[in-house]
Coordinates of C-alpha atoms in Angstrom, one line a residue:
X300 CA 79.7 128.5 87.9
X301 CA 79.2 124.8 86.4
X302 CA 82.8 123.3 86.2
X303 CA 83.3 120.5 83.7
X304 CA 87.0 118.9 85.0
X305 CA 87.1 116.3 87.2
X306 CA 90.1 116.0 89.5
X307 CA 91.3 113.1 91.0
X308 CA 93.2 113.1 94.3
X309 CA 94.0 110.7 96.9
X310 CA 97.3 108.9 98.4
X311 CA 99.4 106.6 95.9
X312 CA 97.8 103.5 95.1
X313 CA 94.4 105.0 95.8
X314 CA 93.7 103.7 91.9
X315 CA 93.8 107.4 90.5
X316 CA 95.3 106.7 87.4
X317 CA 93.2 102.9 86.7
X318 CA 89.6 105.0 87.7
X319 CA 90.7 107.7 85.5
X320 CA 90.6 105.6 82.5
X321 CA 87.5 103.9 83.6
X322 CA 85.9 107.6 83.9
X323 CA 87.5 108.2 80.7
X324 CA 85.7 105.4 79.2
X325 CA 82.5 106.3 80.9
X326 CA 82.3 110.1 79.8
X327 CA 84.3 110.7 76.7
X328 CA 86.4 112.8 78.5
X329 CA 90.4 113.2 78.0
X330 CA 92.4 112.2 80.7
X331 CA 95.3 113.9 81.6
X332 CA 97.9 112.1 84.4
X333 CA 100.2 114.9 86.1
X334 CA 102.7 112.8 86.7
X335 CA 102.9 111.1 83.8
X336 CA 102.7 115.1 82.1
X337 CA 105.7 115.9 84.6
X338 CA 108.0 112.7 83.5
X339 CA 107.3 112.7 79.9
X340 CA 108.1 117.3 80.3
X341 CA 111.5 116.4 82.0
X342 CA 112.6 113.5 80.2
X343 CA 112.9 111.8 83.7
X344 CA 110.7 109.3 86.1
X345 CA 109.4 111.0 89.1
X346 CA 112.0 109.0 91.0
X347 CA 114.7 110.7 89.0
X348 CA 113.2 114.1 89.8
X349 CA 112.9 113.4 93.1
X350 CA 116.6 112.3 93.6
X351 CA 118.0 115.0 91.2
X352 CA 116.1 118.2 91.5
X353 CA 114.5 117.4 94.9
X354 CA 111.2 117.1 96.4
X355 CA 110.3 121.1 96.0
X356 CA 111.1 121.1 92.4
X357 CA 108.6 118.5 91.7
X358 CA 106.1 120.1 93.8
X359 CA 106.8 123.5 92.0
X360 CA 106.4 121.3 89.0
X361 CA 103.1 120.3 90.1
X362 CA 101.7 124.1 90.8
X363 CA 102.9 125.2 87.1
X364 CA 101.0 122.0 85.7
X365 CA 98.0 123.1 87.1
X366 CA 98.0 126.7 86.2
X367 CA 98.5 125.5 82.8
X368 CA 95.3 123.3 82.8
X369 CA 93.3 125.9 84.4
X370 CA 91.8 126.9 80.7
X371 CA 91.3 123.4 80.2
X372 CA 87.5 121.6 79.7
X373 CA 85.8 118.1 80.2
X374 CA 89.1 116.6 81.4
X375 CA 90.1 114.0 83.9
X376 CA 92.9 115.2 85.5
X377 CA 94.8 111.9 88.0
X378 CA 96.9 113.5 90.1
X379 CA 100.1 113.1 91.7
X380 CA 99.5 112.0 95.8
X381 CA 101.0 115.1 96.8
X382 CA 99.7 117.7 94.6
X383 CA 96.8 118.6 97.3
X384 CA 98.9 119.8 100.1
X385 CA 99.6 122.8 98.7
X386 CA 96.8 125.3 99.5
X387 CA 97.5 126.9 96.2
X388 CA 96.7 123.2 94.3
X389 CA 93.9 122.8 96.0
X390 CA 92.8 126.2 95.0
X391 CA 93.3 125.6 91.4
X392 CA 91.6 122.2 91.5
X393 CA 88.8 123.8 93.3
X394 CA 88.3 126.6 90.6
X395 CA 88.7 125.0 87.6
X396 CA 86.9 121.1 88.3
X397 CA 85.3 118.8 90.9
X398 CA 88.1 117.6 93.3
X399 CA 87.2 113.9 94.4
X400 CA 89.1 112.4 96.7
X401 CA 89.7 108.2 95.9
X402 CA 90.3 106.6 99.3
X403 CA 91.7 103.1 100.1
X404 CA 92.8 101.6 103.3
X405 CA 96.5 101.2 104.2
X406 CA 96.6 97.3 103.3
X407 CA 95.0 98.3 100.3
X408 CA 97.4 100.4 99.2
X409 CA 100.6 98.7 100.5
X410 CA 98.7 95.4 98.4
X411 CA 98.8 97.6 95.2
X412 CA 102.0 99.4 95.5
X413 CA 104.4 96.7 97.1
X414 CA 107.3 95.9 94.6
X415 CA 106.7 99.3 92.7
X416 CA 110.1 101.2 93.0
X417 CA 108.9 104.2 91.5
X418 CA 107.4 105.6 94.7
X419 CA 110.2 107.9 96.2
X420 CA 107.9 108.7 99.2
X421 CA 107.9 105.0 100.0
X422 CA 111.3 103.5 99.2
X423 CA 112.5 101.8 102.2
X424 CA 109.4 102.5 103.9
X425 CA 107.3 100.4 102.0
X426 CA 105.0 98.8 105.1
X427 CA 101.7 99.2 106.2
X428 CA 102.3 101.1 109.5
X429 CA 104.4 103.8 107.3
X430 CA 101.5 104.0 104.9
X431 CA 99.3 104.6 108.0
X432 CA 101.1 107.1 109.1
X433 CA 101.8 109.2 106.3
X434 CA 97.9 108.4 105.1
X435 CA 96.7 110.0 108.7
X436 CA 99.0 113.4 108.2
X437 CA 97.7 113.8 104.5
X438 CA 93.9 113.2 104.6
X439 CA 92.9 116.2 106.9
X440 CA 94.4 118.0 103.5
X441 CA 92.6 116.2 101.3
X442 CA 89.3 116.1 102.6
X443 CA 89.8 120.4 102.5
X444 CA 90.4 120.2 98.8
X445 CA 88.1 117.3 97.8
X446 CA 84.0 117.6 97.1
X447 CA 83.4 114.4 96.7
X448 CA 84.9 111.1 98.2
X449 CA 84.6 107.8 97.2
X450 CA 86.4 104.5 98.8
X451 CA 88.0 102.1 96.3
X452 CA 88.6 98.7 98.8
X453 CA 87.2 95.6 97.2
X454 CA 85.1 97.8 93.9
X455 CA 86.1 97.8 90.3
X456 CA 88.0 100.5 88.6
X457 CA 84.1 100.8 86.4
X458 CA 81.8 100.4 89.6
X459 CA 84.2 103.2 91.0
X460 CA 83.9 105.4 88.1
X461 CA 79.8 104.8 88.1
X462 CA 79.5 105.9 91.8
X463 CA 81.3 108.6 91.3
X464 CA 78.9 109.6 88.3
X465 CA 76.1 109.2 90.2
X466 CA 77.6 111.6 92.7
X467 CA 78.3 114.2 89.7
X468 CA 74.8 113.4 88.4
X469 CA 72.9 114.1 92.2
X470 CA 72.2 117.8 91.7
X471 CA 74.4 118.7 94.7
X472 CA 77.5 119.3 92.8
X473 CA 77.9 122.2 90.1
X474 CA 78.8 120.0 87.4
X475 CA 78.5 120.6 83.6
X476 CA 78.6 117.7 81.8

């Protein structure tokens, strides 16, 4: 079965949301940002999720979100840095789209997110050995869900989204464009 979504998962600060607009651009496809679907849906930031209804609820959040985009076509779905630890998220990502997983080191990442308070997994942890270490219990999860991987140190949002074409384009992947 040729799948025509394109889901994109990594940790926070990965560039997710930036390389989904610059695959946007790229393919003409809609791109959909869970978390952004999740805020706008509650009337709250993710913060205020987190602190109100709790961690779970989010993540239930998350589940119901994909479900619902399961019938979905030619999207680019950014998702939330979480969403692929649940066996049943990576599932649905897995039946329904190409799962790439965006990588970036922890400097990186602590470089793109430092000074961004809407990161509930990271407030009063923001540092570089915290990132490591929740980077290193995460990635064995998403390197099970993802089909594709592609590092985003030191490249362009566009030269991202072009390597990660040429990937689609390479035969090995099912893709229907």
């Amino acid at each position: 079965m040729k799948k025509s979504n394109i889901y994109l998962i990594g940790f926070m600060g990965t560039g997710k949301t930036t390389v989904s607009h610059a695959l946007s651009n790229l393919l003409g496809y809609e791109e959909i940002d869970t978390d952004a679907r999740i805020a706008h849906g509650q009337g709250q930031s993710i913060a205020d999720i987190f602190e109100i209804q709790g961690e779970q609820a989010f993540r239930d959040m998350e589940t119901e979100l994909l479900r619902e985009l399961a019938g979905e076509s030619h999207k680019i779905i950014s998702c939330g840095g979480g969403m692929a630890l649940r066996q049943e998220n990576a599932a649905l990502m897995q039946a329904n789209g190409v799962v790439v997983l965006l990588t970036a080191e922890p400097r990186t990442v602590l470089g793109r997110v430092q000074g961004d308070n809407g990161r509930p997994i990271l407030n009063g942890n923001m540092n570089e050995a915290y990132i490591r270490q929740l980077l290193a219990g995460r990635m064995p999860y998403y390197q099970a869900a993802a089909e594709l991987e592609e590092a985003t140190d030191n490249l362009s949002p566009a030269e991202i989204a072009r390597e990660i074409q040429k990937k689609l384009n390479s035969g090995k992947i099912c893709f229907d464009f």
